[in-house]
PDB file of C-alpha atoms in Angstrom:
ATOM      1  CA  UNK J 161     -10.784  16.856   2.322  1.00 68.00           C
ATOM      2  CA  UNK J 162      -7.228  18.199   2.326  1.00 70.00           C
ATOM      3  CA  UNK J 163      -8.368  21.649   1.237  1.00 70.00           C
ATOM      4  CA  UNK J 164     -11.034  21.718   3.961  1.00 76.00           C
ATOM      5  CA  UNK J 165      -8.485  20.837   6.642  1.00 77.00           C
ATOM      6  CA  UNK J 166      -6.075  23.507   5.426  1.00 74.00           C
ATOM      7  CA  UNK J 167      -8.808  26.136   5.166  1.00 74.00           C
ATOM      8  CA  UNK J 168     -10.111  25.296   8.652  1.00 78.00           C
ATOM      9  CA  UNK J 169      -6.611  25.731  10.061  1.00 75.00           C
ATOM     10  CA  UNK J 170      -6.252  29.055   8.232  1.00 74.00           C
ATOM     11  CA  UNK J 171      -9.584  30.342   9.635  1.00 76.00           C
ATOM     12  CA  UNK J 172      -8.571  29.322  13.149  1.00 79.00           C
ATOM     13  CA  UNK J 173      -5.410  31.381  12.694  1.00 74.00           C
ATOM     14  CA  UNK J 174      -7.231  34.540  11.593  1.00 74.00           C
ATOM     15  CA  UNK J 175      -7.131  34.284   7.786  1.00 71.00           C
ATOM     16  CA  UNK J 176     -10.238  35.496   5.946  1.00 69.00           C
ATOM     17  CA  UNK J 177     -11.733  33.801   2.891  1.00 67.00           C
ATOM     18  CA  UNK J 178     -11.850  36.055  -0.193  1.00 65.00           C
ATOM     19  CA  UNK J 179     -15.279  37.023  -1.567  1.00 67.00           C
ATOM     20  CA  UNK J 180     -16.900  34.835  -4.179  1.00 65.00           C
ATOM     21  CA  UNK J 181     -16.649  31.120  -4.709  1.00 61.00           C
ATOM     22  CA  UNK J 182     -12.879  31.002  -5.100  1.00 58.00           C
ATOM     23  CA  UNK J 183     -11.272  28.704  -2.508  1.00 61.00           C
ATOM     24  CA  UNK J 184      -8.855  30.215  -0.033  1.00 69.00           C
ATOM     25  CA  UNK J 185      -6.084  27.950  -1.233  1.00 75.00           C
ATOM     26  CA  UNK J 186      -5.566  25.786  -4.292  1.00 80.00           C
ATOM     27  CA  UNK J 187      -4.882  22.096  -3.619  1.00 82.00           C
ATOM     28  CA  UNK J 188      -4.179  19.486  -6.290  1.00 83.00           C
ATOM     29  CA  UNK J 189      -2.964  15.905  -6.469  1.00 84.00           C
ATOM     30  CA  UNK J 190      -0.786  13.982  -8.858  1.00 82.00           C
ATOM     31  CA  UNK J 191      -3.037  11.032  -9.623  1.00 79.00           C
ATOM     32  CA  UNK J 192      -4.796   8.405  -7.603  1.00 75.00           C
ATOM     33  CA  UNK J 193      -3.666   5.644  -5.311  1.00 75.00           C
ATOM     34  CA  UNK J 194      -5.303   2.247  -5.628  1.00 78.00           C
ATOM     35  CA  UNK J 195      -7.089   1.414  -2.348  1.00 80.00           C
ATOM     36  CA  UNK J 196      -5.133  -1.850  -2.061  1.00 82.00           C
ATOM     37  CA  UNK J 197      -1.774  -0.216  -2.835  1.00 80.00           C
ATOM     38  CA  UNK J 198       0.778   1.351  -0.555  1.00 80.00           C
ATOM     39  CA  UNK J 199       2.742   4.334  -1.710  1.00 79.00           C
ATOM     40  CA  UNK J 200       2.855   8.082  -1.989  1.00 79.00           C
ATOM     41  CA  UNK J 201       0.152  10.375  -3.321  1.00 82.00           C
ATOM     42  CA  UNK J 202       1.820  13.649  -4.266  1.00 84.00           C
ATOM     43  CA  UNK J 203      -0.186  16.735  -3.226  1.00 85.00           C
ATOM     44  CA  UNK J 204       0.469  20.279  -4.429  1.00 86.00           C
ATOM     45  CA  UNK J 205      -0.585  23.268  -2.343  1.00 84.00           C
ATOM     46  CA  UNK J 206      -0.874  26.795  -3.723  1.00 83.00           C
ATOM     47  CA  UNK J 207       1.554  27.589  -6.534  1.00 83.00           C
ATOM     48  CA  UNK J 208       3.108  24.107  -6.197  1.00 83.00           C
ATOM     49  CA  UNK J 209       0.083  22.728  -8.099  1.00 84.00           C
ATOM     50  CA  UNK J 210       1.776  23.948 -11.289  1.00 85.00           C
ATOM     51  CA  UNK J 211       4.868  21.875 -10.448  1.00 85.00           C
ATOM     52  CA  UNK J 212       3.093  18.549  -9.841  1.00 84.00           C
ATOM     53  CA  UNK J 213       4.145  17.185 -13.242  1.00 83.00           C
ATOM     54  CA  UNK J 214       7.814  17.691 -12.346  1.00 83.00           C
ATOM     55  CA  UNK J 215       7.428  15.701  -9.146  1.00 78.00           C
ATOM     56  CA  UNK J 216       5.765  12.819 -10.988  1.00 79.00           C
ATOM     57  CA  UNK J 217       8.488  12.378 -13.588  1.00 81.00           C
ATOM     58  CA  UNK J 218      10.986   9.652 -12.928  1.00 76.00           C
ATOM     59  CA  UNK J 219      11.138   5.954 -12.499  1.00 77.00           C
ATOM     60  CA  UNK J 220       8.639   3.945 -10.501  1.00 76.00           C
ATOM     61  CA  UNK J 221       9.054   0.442  -9.180  1.00 78.00           C
ATOM     62  CA  UNK J 222       6.179  -1.875  -8.346  1.00 78.00           C
ATOM     63  CA  UNK J 223       6.304  -4.877  -6.037  1.00 82.00           C
ATOM     64  CA  UNK J 224       3.392  -7.324  -5.954  1.00 81.00           C
ATOM     65  CA  UNK J 225       2.238 -10.286  -3.905  1.00 82.00           C
ATOM     66  CA  UNK J 226       0.048 -12.989  -5.305  1.00 84.00           C
ATOM     67  CA  UNK J 227      -1.576 -16.294  -4.555  1.00 87.00           C
ATOM     68  CA  UNK J 228      -1.424 -18.955  -7.237  1.00 91.00           C
ATOM     69  CA  UNK J 229      -4.447 -21.136  -7.838  1.00 93.00           C
ATOM     70  CA  UNK J 230      -7.198 -18.735  -6.768  1.00 94.00           C
ATOM     71  CA  UNK J 231      -9.431 -16.588  -8.967  1.00 94.00           C
ATOM     72  CA  UNK J 232     -11.756 -13.991  -7.474  1.00 95.00           C
ATOM     73  CA  UNK J 233     -14.771 -12.206  -8.916  1.00 96.00           C
ATOM     74  CA  UNK J 234     -13.019  -8.827  -8.514  1.00 92.00           C
ATOM     75  CA  UNK J 235      -9.581  -9.978  -9.714  1.00 89.00           C
ATOM     76  CA  UNK J 236      -7.994  -8.771  -6.464  1.00 89.00           C
ATOM     77  CA  UNK J 237      -7.485 -10.120  -2.952  1.00 88.00           C
ATOM     78  CA  UNK J 238     -10.762  -8.713  -1.630  1.00 90.00           C
ATOM     79  CA  UNK J 239     -13.113 -10.563  -3.968  1.00 93.00           C
ATOM     80  CA  UNK J 240     -14.981 -13.817  -3.515  1.00 96.00           C
ATOM     81  CA  UNK J 241     -13.030 -16.885  -4.681  1.00 95.00           C
ATOM     82  CA  UNK J 242     -14.833 -18.222  -7.756  1.00 97.00           C
ATOM     83  CA  UNK J 243     -12.320 -20.820  -8.913  1.00 96.00           C
ATOM     84  CA  UNK J 244      -9.536 -22.824  -7.283  1.00 96.00           C
ATOM     85  CA  UNK J 245      -6.860 -24.803  -9.114  1.00 95.00           C
ATOM     86  CA  UNK J 246      -3.890 -26.844  -7.987  1.00 95.00           C
ATOM     87  CA  UNK J 247      -0.782 -24.678  -8.468  1.00 93.00           C
ATOM     88  CA  UNK J 248       1.707 -27.105  -6.911  1.00 93.00           C
ATOM     89  CA  UNK J 249       3.082 -28.081 -10.341  1.00 93.00           C
ATOM     90  CA  UNK J 250       4.049 -24.503 -11.286  1.00 93.00           C
ATOM     91  CA  UNK J 251       7.841 -24.274 -11.266  1.00 94.00           C
ATOM     92  CA  UNK J 252       9.872 -21.161 -10.482  1.00 92.00           C
ATOM     93  CA  UNK J 253      11.128 -21.191 -14.085  1.00 95.00           C
ATOM     94  CA  UNK J 254       7.620 -21.313 -15.560  1.00 94.00           C
ATOM     95  CA  UNK J 255       6.469 -18.568 -13.215  1.00 92.00           C
ATOM     96  CA  UNK J 256       9.383 -16.282 -14.129  1.00 92.00           C
ATOM     97  CA  UNK J 257       8.744 -16.887 -17.833  1.00 94.00           C
ATOM     98  CA  UNK J 258       5.065 -15.973 -17.427  1.00 92.00           C
ATOM     99  CA  UNK J 259       6.075 -12.720 -15.700  1.00 90.00           C
ATOM    100  CA  UNK J 260       8.291 -11.616 -18.615  1.00 92.00           C
ATOM    101  CA  UNK J 261       5.375  -9.923 -20.397  1.00 90.00           C
ATOM    102  CA  UNK J 262       4.902  -7.651 -17.364  1.00 85.00           C
ATOM    103  CA  UNK J 263       8.534  -6.486 -17.190  1.00 86.00           C
ATOM    104  CA  UNK J 264       9.909  -3.396 -18.889  1.00 84.00           C
ATOM    105  CA  UNK J 265       8.623   0.044 -19.715  1.00 81.00           C
ATOM    106  CA  UNK J 266       4.911   0.596 -20.246  1.00 80.00           C
ATOM    107  CA  UNK J 267       2.731   3.571 -21.050  1.00 78.00           C
ATOM    108  CA  UNK J 268      -0.019   3.590 -18.436  1.00 72.00           C
ATOM    109  CA  UNK J 269      -3.545   3.781 -19.834  1.00 72.00           C
ATOM    110  CA  UNK J 270      -6.041   5.721 -17.706  1.00 64.00           C
TER     111      UNK J 270
END
């Protein structure tokens, strides 16, 4: 979709598409963004596609919201609730301890 928008703008400004199936301009992205997430999807245009890896290096921080006591069939906030439990006895200390296994550095698995 991005490439099409860029190419349309180029045609409107007098640029001609080269012969063959090669696109007028190369467009790439640095991954995917979960539909329920907010953030930045890095896009490379032209020769910047080769530099996408450089832009993706570095530290990332994730912030999450949750609702205790509800389980959905999709394991996210958009699914149908399939089980409800009383979470009023969960203490802050117990919750923090349970989160420990999700803290630190991880290698993301595609």
